[in-house]
Each structure stands twice: as structure tokens, then as C-alpha cells.
Coordinates of C-alpha atoms in Angstrom, one line a residue:
Chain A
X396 CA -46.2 141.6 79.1
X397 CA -47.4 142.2 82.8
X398 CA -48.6 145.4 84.3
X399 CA -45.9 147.8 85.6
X400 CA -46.3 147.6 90.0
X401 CA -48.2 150.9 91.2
X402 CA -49.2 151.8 94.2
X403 CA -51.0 148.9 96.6
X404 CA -54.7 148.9 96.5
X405 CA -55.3 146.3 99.1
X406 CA -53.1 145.2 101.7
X407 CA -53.0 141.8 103.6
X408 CA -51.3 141.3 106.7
X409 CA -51.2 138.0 108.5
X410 CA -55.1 137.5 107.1
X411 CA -57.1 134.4 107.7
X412 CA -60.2 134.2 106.4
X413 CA -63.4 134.0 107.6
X414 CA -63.7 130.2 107.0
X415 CA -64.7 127.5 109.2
X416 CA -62.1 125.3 111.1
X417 CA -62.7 122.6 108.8
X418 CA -62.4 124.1 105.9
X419 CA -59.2 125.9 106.9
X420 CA -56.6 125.6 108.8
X421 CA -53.6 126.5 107.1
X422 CA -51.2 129.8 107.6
X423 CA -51.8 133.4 107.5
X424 CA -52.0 135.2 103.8
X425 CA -49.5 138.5 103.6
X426 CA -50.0 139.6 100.1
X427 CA -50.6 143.1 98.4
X428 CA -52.5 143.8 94.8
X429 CA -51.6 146.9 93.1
X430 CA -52.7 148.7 90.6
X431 CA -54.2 147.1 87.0
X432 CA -53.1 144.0 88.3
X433 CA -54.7 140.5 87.3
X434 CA -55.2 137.9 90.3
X435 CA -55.5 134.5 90.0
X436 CA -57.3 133.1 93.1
X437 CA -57.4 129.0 93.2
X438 CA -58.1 126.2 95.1
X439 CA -59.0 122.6 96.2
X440 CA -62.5 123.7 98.1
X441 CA -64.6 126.1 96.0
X442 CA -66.4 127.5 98.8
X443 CA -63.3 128.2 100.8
X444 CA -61.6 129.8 98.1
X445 CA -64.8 132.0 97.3
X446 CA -64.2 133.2 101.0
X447 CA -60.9 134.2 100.6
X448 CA -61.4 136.6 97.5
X449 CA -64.8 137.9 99.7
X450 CA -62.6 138.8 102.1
X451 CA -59.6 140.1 100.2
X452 CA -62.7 141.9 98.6
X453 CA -63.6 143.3 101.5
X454 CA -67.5 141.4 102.0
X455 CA -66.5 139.4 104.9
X456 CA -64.6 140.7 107.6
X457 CA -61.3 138.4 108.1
X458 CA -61.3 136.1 111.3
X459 CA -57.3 137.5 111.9
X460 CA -54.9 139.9 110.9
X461 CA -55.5 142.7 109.0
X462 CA -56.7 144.4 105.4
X463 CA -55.2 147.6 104.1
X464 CA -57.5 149.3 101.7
X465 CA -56.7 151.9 99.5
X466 CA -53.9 152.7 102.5
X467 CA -57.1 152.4 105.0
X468 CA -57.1 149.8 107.4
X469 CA -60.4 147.7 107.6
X470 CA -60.7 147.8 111.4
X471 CA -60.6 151.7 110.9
X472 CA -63.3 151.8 108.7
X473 CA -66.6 153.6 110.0
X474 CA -70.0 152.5 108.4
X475 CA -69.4 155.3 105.5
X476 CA -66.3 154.4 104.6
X477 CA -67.7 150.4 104.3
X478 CA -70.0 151.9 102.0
X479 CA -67.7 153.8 99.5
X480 CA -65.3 150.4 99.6
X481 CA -68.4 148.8 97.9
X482 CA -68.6 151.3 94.8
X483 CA -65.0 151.6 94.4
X484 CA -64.3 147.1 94.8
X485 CA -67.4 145.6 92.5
X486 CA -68.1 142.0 94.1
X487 CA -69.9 139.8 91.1
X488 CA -70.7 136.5 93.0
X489 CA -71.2 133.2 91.4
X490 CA -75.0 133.5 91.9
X491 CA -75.0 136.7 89.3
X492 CA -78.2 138.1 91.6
X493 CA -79.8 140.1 88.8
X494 CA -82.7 141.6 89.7
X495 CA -85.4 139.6 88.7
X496 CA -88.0 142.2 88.7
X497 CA -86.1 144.7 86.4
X498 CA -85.0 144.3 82.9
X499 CA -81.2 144.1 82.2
X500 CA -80.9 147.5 81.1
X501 CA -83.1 148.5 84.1
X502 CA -80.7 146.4 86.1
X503 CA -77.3 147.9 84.6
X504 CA -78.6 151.8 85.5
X505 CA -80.1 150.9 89.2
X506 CA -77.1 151.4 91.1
X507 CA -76.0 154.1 89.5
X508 CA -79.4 155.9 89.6
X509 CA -79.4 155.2 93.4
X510 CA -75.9 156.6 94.0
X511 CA -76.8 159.7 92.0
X512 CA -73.4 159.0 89.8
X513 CA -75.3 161.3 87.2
X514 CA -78.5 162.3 85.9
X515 CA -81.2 159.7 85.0
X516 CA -80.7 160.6 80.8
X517 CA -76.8 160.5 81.4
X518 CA -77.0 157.1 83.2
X519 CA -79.5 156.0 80.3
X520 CA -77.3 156.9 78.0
X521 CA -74.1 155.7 79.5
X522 CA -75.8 152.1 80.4
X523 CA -76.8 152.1 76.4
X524 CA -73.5 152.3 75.8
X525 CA -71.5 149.9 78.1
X526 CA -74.6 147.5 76.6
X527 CA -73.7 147.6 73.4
X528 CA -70.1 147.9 73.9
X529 CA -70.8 144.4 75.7
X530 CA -73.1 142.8 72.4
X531 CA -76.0 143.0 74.9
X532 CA -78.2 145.4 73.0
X533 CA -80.6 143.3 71.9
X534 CA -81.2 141.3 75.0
X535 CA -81.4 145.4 77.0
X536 CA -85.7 145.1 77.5
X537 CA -85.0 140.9 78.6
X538 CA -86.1 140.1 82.3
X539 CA -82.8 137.4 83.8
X540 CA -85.0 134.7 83.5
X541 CA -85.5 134.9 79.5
X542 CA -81.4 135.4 79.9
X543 CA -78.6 132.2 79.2
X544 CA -76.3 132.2 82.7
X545 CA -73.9 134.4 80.4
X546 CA -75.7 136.8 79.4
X547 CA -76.8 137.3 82.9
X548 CA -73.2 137.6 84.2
X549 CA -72.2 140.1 81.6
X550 CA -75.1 142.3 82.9
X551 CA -74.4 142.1 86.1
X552 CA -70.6 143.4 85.2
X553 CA -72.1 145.9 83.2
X554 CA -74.0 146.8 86.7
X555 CA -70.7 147.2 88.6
X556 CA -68.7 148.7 86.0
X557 CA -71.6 151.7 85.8
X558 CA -70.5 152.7 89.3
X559 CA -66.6 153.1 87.6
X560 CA -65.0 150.9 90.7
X561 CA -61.1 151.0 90.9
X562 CA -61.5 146.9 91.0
X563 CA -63.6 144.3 89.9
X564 CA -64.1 141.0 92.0
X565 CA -65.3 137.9 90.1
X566 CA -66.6 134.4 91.5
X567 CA -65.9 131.9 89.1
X568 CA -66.9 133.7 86.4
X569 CA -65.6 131.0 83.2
X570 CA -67.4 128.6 84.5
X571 CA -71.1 130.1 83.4
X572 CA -69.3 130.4 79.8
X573 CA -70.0 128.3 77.1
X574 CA -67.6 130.3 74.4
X575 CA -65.0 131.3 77.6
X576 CA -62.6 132.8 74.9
X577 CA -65.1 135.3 73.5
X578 CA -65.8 136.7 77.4
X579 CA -62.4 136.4 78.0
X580 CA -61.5 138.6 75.0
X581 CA -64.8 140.5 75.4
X582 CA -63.7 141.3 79.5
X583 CA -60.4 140.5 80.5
X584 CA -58.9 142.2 77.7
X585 CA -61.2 145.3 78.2
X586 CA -60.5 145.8 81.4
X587 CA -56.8 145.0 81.5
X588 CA -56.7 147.7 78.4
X589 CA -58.9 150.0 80.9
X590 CA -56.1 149.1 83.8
X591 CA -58.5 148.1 85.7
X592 CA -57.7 145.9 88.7
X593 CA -59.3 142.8 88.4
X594 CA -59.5 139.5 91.1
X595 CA -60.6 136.3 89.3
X596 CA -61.5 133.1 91.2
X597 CA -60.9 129.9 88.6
X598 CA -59.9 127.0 87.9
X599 CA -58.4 127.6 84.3
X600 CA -55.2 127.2 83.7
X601 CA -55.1 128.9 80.6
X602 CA -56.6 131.8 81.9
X603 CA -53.8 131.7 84.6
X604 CA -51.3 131.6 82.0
X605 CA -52.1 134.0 79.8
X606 CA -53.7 137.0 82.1
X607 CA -52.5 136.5 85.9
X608 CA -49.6 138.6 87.3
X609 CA -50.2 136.6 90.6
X610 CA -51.7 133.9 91.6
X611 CA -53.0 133.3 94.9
X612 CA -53.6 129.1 95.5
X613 CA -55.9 127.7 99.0
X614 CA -55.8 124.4 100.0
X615 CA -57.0 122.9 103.8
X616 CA -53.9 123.6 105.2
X617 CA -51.8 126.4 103.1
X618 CA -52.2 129.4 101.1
X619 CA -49.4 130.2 98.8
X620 CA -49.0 133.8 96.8
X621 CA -46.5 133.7 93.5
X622 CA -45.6 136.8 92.2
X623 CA -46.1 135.5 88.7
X624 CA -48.0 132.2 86.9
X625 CA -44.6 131.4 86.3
X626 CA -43.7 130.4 89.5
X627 CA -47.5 128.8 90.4
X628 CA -46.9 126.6 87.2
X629 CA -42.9 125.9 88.2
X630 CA -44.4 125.0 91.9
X631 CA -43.5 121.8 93.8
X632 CA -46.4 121.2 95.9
X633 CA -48.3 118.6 95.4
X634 CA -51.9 119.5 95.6
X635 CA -50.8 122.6 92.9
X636 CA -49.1 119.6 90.5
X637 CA -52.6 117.5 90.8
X638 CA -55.1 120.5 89.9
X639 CA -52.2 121.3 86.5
X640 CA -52.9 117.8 85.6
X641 CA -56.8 118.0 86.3
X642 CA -56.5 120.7 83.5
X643 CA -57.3 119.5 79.9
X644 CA -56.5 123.1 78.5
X645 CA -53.3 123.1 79.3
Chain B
X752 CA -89.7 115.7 141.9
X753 CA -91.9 116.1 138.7
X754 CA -94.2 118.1 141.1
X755 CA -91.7 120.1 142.2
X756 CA -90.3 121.0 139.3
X757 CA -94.1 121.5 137.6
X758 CA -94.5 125.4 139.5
X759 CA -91.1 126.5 137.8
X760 CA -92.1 124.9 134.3
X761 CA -95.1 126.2 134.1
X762 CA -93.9 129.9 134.9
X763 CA -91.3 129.5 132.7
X764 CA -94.0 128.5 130.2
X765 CA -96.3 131.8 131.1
X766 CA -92.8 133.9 131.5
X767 CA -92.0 132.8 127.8
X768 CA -95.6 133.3 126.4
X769 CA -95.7 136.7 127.9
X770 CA -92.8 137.9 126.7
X771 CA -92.5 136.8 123.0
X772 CA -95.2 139.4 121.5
X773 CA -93.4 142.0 123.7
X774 CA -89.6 141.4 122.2
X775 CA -91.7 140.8 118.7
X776 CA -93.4 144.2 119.1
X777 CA -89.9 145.8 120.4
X778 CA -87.9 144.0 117.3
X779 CA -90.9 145.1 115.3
X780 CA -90.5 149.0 116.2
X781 CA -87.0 149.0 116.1
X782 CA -86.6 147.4 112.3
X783 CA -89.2 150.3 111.5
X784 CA -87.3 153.0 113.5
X785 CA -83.6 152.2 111.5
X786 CA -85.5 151.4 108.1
X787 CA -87.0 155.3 108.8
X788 CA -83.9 156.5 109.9
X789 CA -81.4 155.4 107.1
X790 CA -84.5 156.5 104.1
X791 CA -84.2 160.1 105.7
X792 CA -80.3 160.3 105.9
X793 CA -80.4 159.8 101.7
X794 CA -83.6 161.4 100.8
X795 CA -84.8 164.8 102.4
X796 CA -87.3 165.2 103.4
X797 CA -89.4 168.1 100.9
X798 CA -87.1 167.0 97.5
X799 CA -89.7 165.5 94.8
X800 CA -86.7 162.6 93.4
X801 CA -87.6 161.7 97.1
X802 CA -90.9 159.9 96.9
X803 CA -90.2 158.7 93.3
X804 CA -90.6 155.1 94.8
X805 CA -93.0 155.6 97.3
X806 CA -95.4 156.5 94.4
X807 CA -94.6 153.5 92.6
X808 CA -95.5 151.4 95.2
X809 CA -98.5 153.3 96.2
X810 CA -99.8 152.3 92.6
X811 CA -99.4 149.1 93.4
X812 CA -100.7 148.5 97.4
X813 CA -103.2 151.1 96.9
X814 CA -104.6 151.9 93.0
X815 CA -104.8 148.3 92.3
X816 CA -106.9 147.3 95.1
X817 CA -109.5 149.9 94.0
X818 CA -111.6 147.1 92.1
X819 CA -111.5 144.5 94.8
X820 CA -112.2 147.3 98.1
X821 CA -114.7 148.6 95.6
X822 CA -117.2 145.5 95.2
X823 CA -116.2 145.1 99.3
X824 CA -117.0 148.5 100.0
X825 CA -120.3 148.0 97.9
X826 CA -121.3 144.7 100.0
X827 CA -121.0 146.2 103.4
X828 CA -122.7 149.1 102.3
X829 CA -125.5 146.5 102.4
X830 CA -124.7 144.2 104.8
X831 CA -123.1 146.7 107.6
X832 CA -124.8 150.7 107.1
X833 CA -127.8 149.1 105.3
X834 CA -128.8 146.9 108.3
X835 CA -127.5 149.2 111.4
X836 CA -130.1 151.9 110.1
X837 CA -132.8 149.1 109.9
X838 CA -132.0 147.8 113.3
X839 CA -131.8 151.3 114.6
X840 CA -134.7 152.3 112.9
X841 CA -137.0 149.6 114.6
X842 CA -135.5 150.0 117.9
X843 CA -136.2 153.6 117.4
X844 CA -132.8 155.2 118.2
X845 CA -132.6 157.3 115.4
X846 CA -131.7 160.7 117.0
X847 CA -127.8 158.9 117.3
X848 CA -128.2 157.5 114.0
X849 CA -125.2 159.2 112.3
X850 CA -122.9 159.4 115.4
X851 CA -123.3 155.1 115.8
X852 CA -122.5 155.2 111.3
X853 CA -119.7 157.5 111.7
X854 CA -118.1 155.4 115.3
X855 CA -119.4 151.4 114.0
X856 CA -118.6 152.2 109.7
X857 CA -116.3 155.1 109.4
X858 CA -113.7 154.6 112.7
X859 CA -114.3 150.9 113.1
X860 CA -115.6 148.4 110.2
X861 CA -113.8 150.4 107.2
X862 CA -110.6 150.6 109.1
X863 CA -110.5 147.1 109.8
X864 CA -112.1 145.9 106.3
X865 CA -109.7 148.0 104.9
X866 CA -106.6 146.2 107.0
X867 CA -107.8 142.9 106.0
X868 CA -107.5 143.7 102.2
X869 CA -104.3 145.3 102.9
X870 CA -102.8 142.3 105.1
X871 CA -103.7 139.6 102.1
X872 CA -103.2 141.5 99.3
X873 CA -99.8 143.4 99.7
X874 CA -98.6 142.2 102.9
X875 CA -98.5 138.5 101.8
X876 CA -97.4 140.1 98.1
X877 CA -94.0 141.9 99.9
X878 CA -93.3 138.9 101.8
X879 CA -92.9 136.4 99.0
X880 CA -91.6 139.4 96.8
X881 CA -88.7 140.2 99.4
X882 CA -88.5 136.4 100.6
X883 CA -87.6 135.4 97.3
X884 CA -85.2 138.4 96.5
X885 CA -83.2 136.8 99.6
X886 CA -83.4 133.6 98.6
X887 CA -82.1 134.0 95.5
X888 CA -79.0 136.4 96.8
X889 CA -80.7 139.6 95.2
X890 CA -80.6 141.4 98.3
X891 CA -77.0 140.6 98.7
X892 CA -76.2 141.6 94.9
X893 CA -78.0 145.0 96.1
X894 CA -75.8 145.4 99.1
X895 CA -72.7 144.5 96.9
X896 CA -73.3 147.7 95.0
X897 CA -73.7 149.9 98.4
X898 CA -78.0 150.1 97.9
X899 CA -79.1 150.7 101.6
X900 CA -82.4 147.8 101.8
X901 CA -83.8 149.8 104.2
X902 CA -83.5 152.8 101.9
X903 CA -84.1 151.2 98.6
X904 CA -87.0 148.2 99.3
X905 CA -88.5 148.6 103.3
X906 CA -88.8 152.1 103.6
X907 CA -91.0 153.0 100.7
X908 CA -93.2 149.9 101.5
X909 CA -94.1 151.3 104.8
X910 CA -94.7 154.6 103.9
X911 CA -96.9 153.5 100.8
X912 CA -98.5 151.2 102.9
X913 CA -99.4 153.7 105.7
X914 CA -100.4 156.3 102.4
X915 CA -102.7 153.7 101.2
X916 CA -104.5 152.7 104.3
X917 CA -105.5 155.5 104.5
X918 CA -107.0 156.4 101.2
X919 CA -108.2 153.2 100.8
X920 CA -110.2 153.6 104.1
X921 CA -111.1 157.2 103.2
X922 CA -112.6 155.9 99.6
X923 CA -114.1 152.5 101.4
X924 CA -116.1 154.4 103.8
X925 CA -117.0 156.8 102.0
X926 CA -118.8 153.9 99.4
X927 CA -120.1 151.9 102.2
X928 CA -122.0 154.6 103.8
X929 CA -123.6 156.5 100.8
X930 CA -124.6 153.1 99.3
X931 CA -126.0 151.9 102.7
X932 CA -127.6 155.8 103.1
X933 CA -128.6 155.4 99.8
X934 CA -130.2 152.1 100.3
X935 CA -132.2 152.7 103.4
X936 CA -133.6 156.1 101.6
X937 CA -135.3 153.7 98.6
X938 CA -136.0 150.6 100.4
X939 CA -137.4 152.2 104.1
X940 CA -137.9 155.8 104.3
X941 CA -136.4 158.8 101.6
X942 CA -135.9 161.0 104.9
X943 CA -132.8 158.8 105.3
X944 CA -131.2 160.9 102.5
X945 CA -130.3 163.8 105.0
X946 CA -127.8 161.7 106.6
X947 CA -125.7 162.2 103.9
X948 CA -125.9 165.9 104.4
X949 CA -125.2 165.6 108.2
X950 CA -122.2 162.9 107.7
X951 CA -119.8 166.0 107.5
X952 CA -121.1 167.6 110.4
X953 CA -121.0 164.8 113.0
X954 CA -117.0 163.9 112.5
X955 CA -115.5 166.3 115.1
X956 CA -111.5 167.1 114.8
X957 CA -110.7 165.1 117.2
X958 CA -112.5 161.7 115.4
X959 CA -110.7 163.1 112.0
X960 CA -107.3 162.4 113.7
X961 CA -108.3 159.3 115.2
X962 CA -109.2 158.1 111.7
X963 CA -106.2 159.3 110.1
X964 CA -103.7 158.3 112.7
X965 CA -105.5 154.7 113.4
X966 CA -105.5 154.0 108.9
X967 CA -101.7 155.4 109.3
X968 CA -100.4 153.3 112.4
X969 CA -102.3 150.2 110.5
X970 CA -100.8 150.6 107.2
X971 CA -96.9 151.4 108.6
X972 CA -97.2 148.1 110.7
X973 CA -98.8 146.1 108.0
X974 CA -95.9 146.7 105.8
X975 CA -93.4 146.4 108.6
X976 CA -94.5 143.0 109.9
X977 CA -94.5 142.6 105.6
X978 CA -90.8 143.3 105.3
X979 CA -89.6 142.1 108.5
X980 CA -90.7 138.3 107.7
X981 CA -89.8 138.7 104.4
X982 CA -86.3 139.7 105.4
X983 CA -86.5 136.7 108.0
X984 CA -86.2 133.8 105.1
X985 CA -82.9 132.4 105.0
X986 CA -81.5 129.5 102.5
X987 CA -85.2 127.9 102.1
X988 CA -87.6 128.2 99.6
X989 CA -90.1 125.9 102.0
X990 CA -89.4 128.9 104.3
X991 CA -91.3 131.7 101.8
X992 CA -94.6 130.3 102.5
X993 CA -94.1 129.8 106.1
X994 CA -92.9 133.7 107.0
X995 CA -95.3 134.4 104.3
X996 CA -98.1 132.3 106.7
X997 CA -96.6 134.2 110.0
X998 CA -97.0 137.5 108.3
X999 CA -100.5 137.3 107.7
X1000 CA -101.3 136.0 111.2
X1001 CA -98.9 138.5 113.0
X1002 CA -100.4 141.5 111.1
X1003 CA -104.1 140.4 112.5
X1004 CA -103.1 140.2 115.8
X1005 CA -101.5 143.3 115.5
X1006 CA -104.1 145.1 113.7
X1007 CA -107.1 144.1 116.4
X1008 CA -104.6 145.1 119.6
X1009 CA -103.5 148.2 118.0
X1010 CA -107.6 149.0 117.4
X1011 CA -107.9 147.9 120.7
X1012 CA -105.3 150.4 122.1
X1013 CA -106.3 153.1 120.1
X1014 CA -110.0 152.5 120.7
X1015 CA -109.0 153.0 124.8
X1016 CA -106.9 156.1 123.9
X1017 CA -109.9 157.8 122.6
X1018 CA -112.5 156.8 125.1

């Protein structure tokens, strides 16, 4: 059963993103993402899809048209207002960028130590917990590097999710996965139970089917929003048909 | 043609040489000015919480060097206090003795020694640290969460830096000259000891604020020229060593012209 719609939390009118002409030159993206919503973002060029859902996400600044946040729109924003979108949309990019210096739990409590979201103990405390919640306890004293690209990932969400955003942005987080259906069931269904708003770039179709409540799908020359996987999976065009079939899961 | 054009070429040439270690020096003091400015809009300025990192770093740039500037400090007690009292000794200028120790050791030698341990120890140190946090997107995870870099890594580099310096050069000094006092008192003549009792009188005020302000200005830039190549590297890991390389360089140039500068202030 999908999400009941709620209020929008990001807006897009007539957006292009901030790709280059070679990697895009397709229409303009109108689109809106409410509330505890799951997005689905796809595509044949990983890289240009990865700039869409930055720019959706707010990171890059689109090349046209323009992006509603939170009823705010971006070219409104002043250099404070840019800095409260970043604790309120976590970005998780494909490279993880734990810090290598600190351990993972020393990681999970630096942001939220630097914003002041509560005292040091409280932020100890509350990182101990997410940690644990996530089966990370053990690995808490670990520097990244003695970490599998999983384990690494599901710090760096525990990171993000210390600063309590209103949406979480991930870049191709199934494929670093191994056992995908443990960190789907460990996340996804966490945060869709938490109603959490959450943007996904992927390529699995399974995922799509079973979590997104749109899906959002980037090729050279078109971007396409459905309303429902539904209509992505039911779609005629051709470039959607040949990435289906790619798919062994489904 | 060739000659004609040859006048214009070779102005542009000068033009271009002049002007790079001016824009450097301007890009240099601005990256320092906003990295100051955005630390002091999140931290005030008398709060404890405030320094939390400075003093982290300061362990590091300055605590940890204590074994290395201590043997160096030993040394030149030898080589530099040691051998200007012998020199002056034979050439019979001893009445200035402890003015040309405090000028030659205590504004000049330690200072720059002091620099130069400094520049390859933690300068090269935050440019490979900071390099490599860009390289591998850690800076960008860190803006991603809304942590100010200026705020959260440059800042508390610089004013460590600066903090260290200067203790560093206080406690270098301080060894060179009562090892080279010391010295000179066993191997020449033991009325050599009273120049430790006069060191303290012959430093006016206005040669304690040289000091301090000359170990400060060193430090600050050290760490700036530090953070500001490390920041530099791009997509490269070939590029690490290279800033890394530029860093060291730029931060000698600029330590010698700043003494220079600050040596023709106080004249």
C-alpha cells in the first residue's frame, strides 16, 4: 500500500539539470515529492542520473527552471537558508566519504556534535543507539578502512539520520550490497515505517516494484515521471522496455 | 617582426612574474580572512567549547614536535650562541654581547629554526591530510551535512599553528641560549654565566612584541599556505605530492619576506 499524498516537500518546475550538453538534452522535469514518499530515480547514464537526484536534492544548483523547497524557492534562498536545506535533505553519495580519520561511531556523532543538536553525552548516547538499532555495534571503535563498502554506507546513513532530516537522498545505494534484502529490510522498511521521505537512485527493479510510489527515469534525450511503478513497468518507451529486460530480478 | 614583438614579450613575461606572488599573497589573505570570519560567526569568541579543536591540534603541531625542536634547539645552542660568544669574545665586543644573543638567537635564528620545523613537519602533514580528505570526497561528505571547512578543518589549523610558533620559539630559544650560555661558561670563561641573569633585562617591550607578533604572523601563514594547497588538489592523487611540494616552497618564501618585512618595520 503506498503512502497517503501530504503536503509537497520539493517542487520542480520546468528543471533541467546541471548536466553537460552531451549528457543531456532532453525536456524539462515538472515533478513534486511529498511527504513519506519513496522515489525511484533511473537511468541509461549513471552519472547523469546521479545529477538529477543532486539537484532535485538541492547540491547542484539546476541549469533551468526552478526548485520549490519546503514551499521556498531555491533562487530565494540566502547562504543560511542553503545551510538548513542540508540538515533537513541528507545527501549519501555513492562514494560513502566516511571520515577516514575518525572511527564510525566518532563519524555517526560529528555532525551532530557540530550542529549542537544536543549535548555531547546525549549525542553519545543517541549515536549508540541508531548503531545498534543498525547491527553496527560491534564494528562502532572500526576506522572505514577496516569497514566492507556496507558497512561503511550504513554509517554514513546513521551520520545523516543523527541530524533527524525530513528526507534522505541515496546514490546507488544496492549496489555496495552484497545481502541487498537485508539493507533493504534493515532501511527501506525503517524509514518508510518512520515516514520518512526517501530518494533512491537504482537500477533494481525489484526495489522499484515493491517500495517506489514514483519513479522518475533519464535518458539523453527525455525524462519521464510516473506517478506509480505501475505505470514505469506498463511504459512503452523503448529505452524503459530494454533496462526491464536487463533486469534478472525481475 | 620577432624583434618587434620581443619588447612586448618580454614585459609581458616581467608583468606576469611580478604579479603572480602579489595575486598569491592577496588569494592568500583573503582565504585566511573568510576562514577567520566564518570560525567567529559559530564560535564566540570567550566560550571554552570554542577552542576544543584548536587544542587538539595544538597537541599535535606543537607538543609533538617537542623531541625533534628539542635536540635542534640543543645543536644550535652549540653551533649558533656557543660560537657567536666565542667570535665575540676574541674580537673583544663583549659589552653588546647579550643585545647581538637576544637580536641574532632570540628575534632571528629561533624564529626561523622554528619555521622550518613548522613548514616540514605540520605544514607538509595538513596538506596531504586535507589533499587526501578532497580526494577522496570527505570534504564534500562534510559539506553535505552543513560542516562549515573553514569552521571545522582551516580555522583551527591556523590558529594552532600561529599558538604553536610561538611556544615553540619561546621554548627553542630559550634552550639554545642557556645551553650555548652554559657552554661558553665551562669551556671559555665562568663569567659568561651572568648573561643568563641579564637575558631578561636586555629584551625591551618593544622587542617582546616584535617576537610575539613575527612567531604569530609565521605560524598563521604557515598553516594558511598549509590549507590553501591542500584545498587546491582536485581529482588527482599525483596532485597530493605536488601542492604538497608547492607548500613547502611557498611557506619559505613567505617566511624569509615576511622576516624581511618585519625586520624593516622594526629598524
Amino acid at each position: 500500500m503506498k503512502s497517503p499524498v501530504m503536503q509537497a516537500l520539493i517542487q520542480c518546475q520546468a528543471v533541467k539539470a546541471n548536466t553537460s550538453p552531451d549528457k543531456y538534452m532532453g525536456n524539462e522535469l515538472d515533478f513534486s515529492i511529498e511527504q513519506g514518499q519513496v522515489i525511484a530515480l533511473l537511468g541509461t547514464d549513471i552519472e547523469n542520473t546521479n545529477n538529477w537526484l543532486k539537484t532535485l536534492a538541492g547540491v547542484y544548483y539546476p541549469s533551468s527552471g526552478q526548485v520549490t523547497f519546503f514551499g521556498k524557492g531555491s533562487s530565494q534562498f540566502t547562504k543560511a537558508d542553503w545551510l538548513k536545506l542540508r540538515k533537513e535533505i541528507a545527501y549519501i553519495s555513492k562514494d560513502i566519504n566516511l571520515l577516514s580519520m575518525l572511527s564510525g561511531l566518532a563519524n555517526v556523532m560529528l555532525a551532530a556534535n557540530y550542529h549542537k543538536i544536543a549535548n555531547p553525552e546525549t549525542v553519545k548516547s543517541n549515536a549508540l543507539k541508531l548503531i545498534s538499532q543498525m547491527e553496527l555495534a560491534e564494528l562502532a571503535m572500526l576506522l572505514p578502512v577496516n569497514m566492507t563498502r556496507d558497512q561503511q554506507l550504513l554509517f554514513a546513513i546513521a551520520r545523516a539520520l543523527m541530524l533527524e532530516p525530513k528526507m534522505l537522498f541515496l546514490e546507488a545505494p544496492l549496489v555496495q550490497f552484497d545481502d541487498q534484502d537485508s539493507f533493504k529490510e534493515l532501511i527501506f522498511d525503517k524509514i518508510r515505517h518512520q515516514k520518512m521521505t526517501l530518494v533512491v537512485s537504482t537500477q533494481d527493479a525489484q526495489f522499484i516494484q515493491s517500495y517506489a510510489d514514483k519513479v522518475v527515469f533519464v535518458d539523453k534525450d527525455c525524462i519521464i515521471s510516473f506517478n506509480n511503478s505501475n505505470e514505469f513497468f506498463m511504459s512503452d518507451n523503448p529505452q524503459i522496455k530494454r533496462i526491464i529486460k536487463k533486469v534478472p530480478t525481475l | 617582426m620577432f624583434l618587434l614583438k620581443l619588447p612586448m614579450e618580454l614585459s609581458g613575461w616581467l608583468g606576469r612574474l611580478i604579479l603572480k606572488p602579489i595575486f598569491y599573497m592577496i588569494n592568500m589573505i583573503t582565504f585566511s580572512l573568510f576562514a577567520l570570519n566564518d570560525w567567529h560567526k559559530n564560535h564566540p569568541l570567550f566560550k571554552r567549547s570554542s577552542y576544543q579543536n584548536i587544542v587538539s591540534q595544538i597537541i599535535f603541531t606543537g607538543i609533538d614536535a617537542l623531541p625533534a625542536i628539542t635536540f635542534l634547539a640543543l645543536v644550535a645552542g652549540f653551533l649558533f650562541t656557543f660560537r657567536l660568544i666565542v667570535m665575540l669574545d676574541t674580537l673583544g665586543g663583549t659589552d653588546n654581547l647579550i643585545n647581538i644573543l637576544v637580536n641574532v638567537i632570540g628575534l632571528e635564528i629561533g624564529p626561523l629554526i622554528s619555521a622550518f620545523i613548522l613548514v616540514s613537519r605540520t605544514g607538509s602533514a595538513i596538506v596531504v591530510d586535507i589533499g587526501n580528505m578532497k580526494l577522496h570526497g570527505e570534504i564534500e561528505g562534510l559539506e553535505l551535512l552543513a560542516i562549515n571547512i573553514n569552521d571545522y578543518l582551516v580555522t583551527p589549523r591556523l590558529l594552532s599553528c600561529a599558538i604553536s610558533q610561538l611556544a615553540l620559539t619561546v621554548y627553542f630559544t630559550s634552550i639554545t641560549m642557556v645551553v650555548g650560555i652554559v657552554l661558553s661558561s665551562i669551556l671559555i670563561s665562568s663569567g659568561h654565566l651572568q648573561l643568563l641573569s641579564s637575558l631578561s633585562m636586555a629584551i625591551s617591550p618593544m622587542m617582546l612584541v616584535a617576537f610575539v607578533l613575527k612567531n604569530l604572523i609565521f605560524g598563521f601563514f604557515i598553516a594558511a599556505t598549509a590549507c590553501y594547497h591542500g584545498l587546491s588538489v582536485v581529482k588527482s592523487p599525483t596532485e597530493v605530492p605536488q601542492q604538497t611540494q608547492q607548500a613547502i616552497v611557498n611557506s619559505l618564501i613567505m617566511v624569509f619576506v615576511l622576516d624581511s618585512f618585519l625586520g624593516l618595520a622594526l629598524l
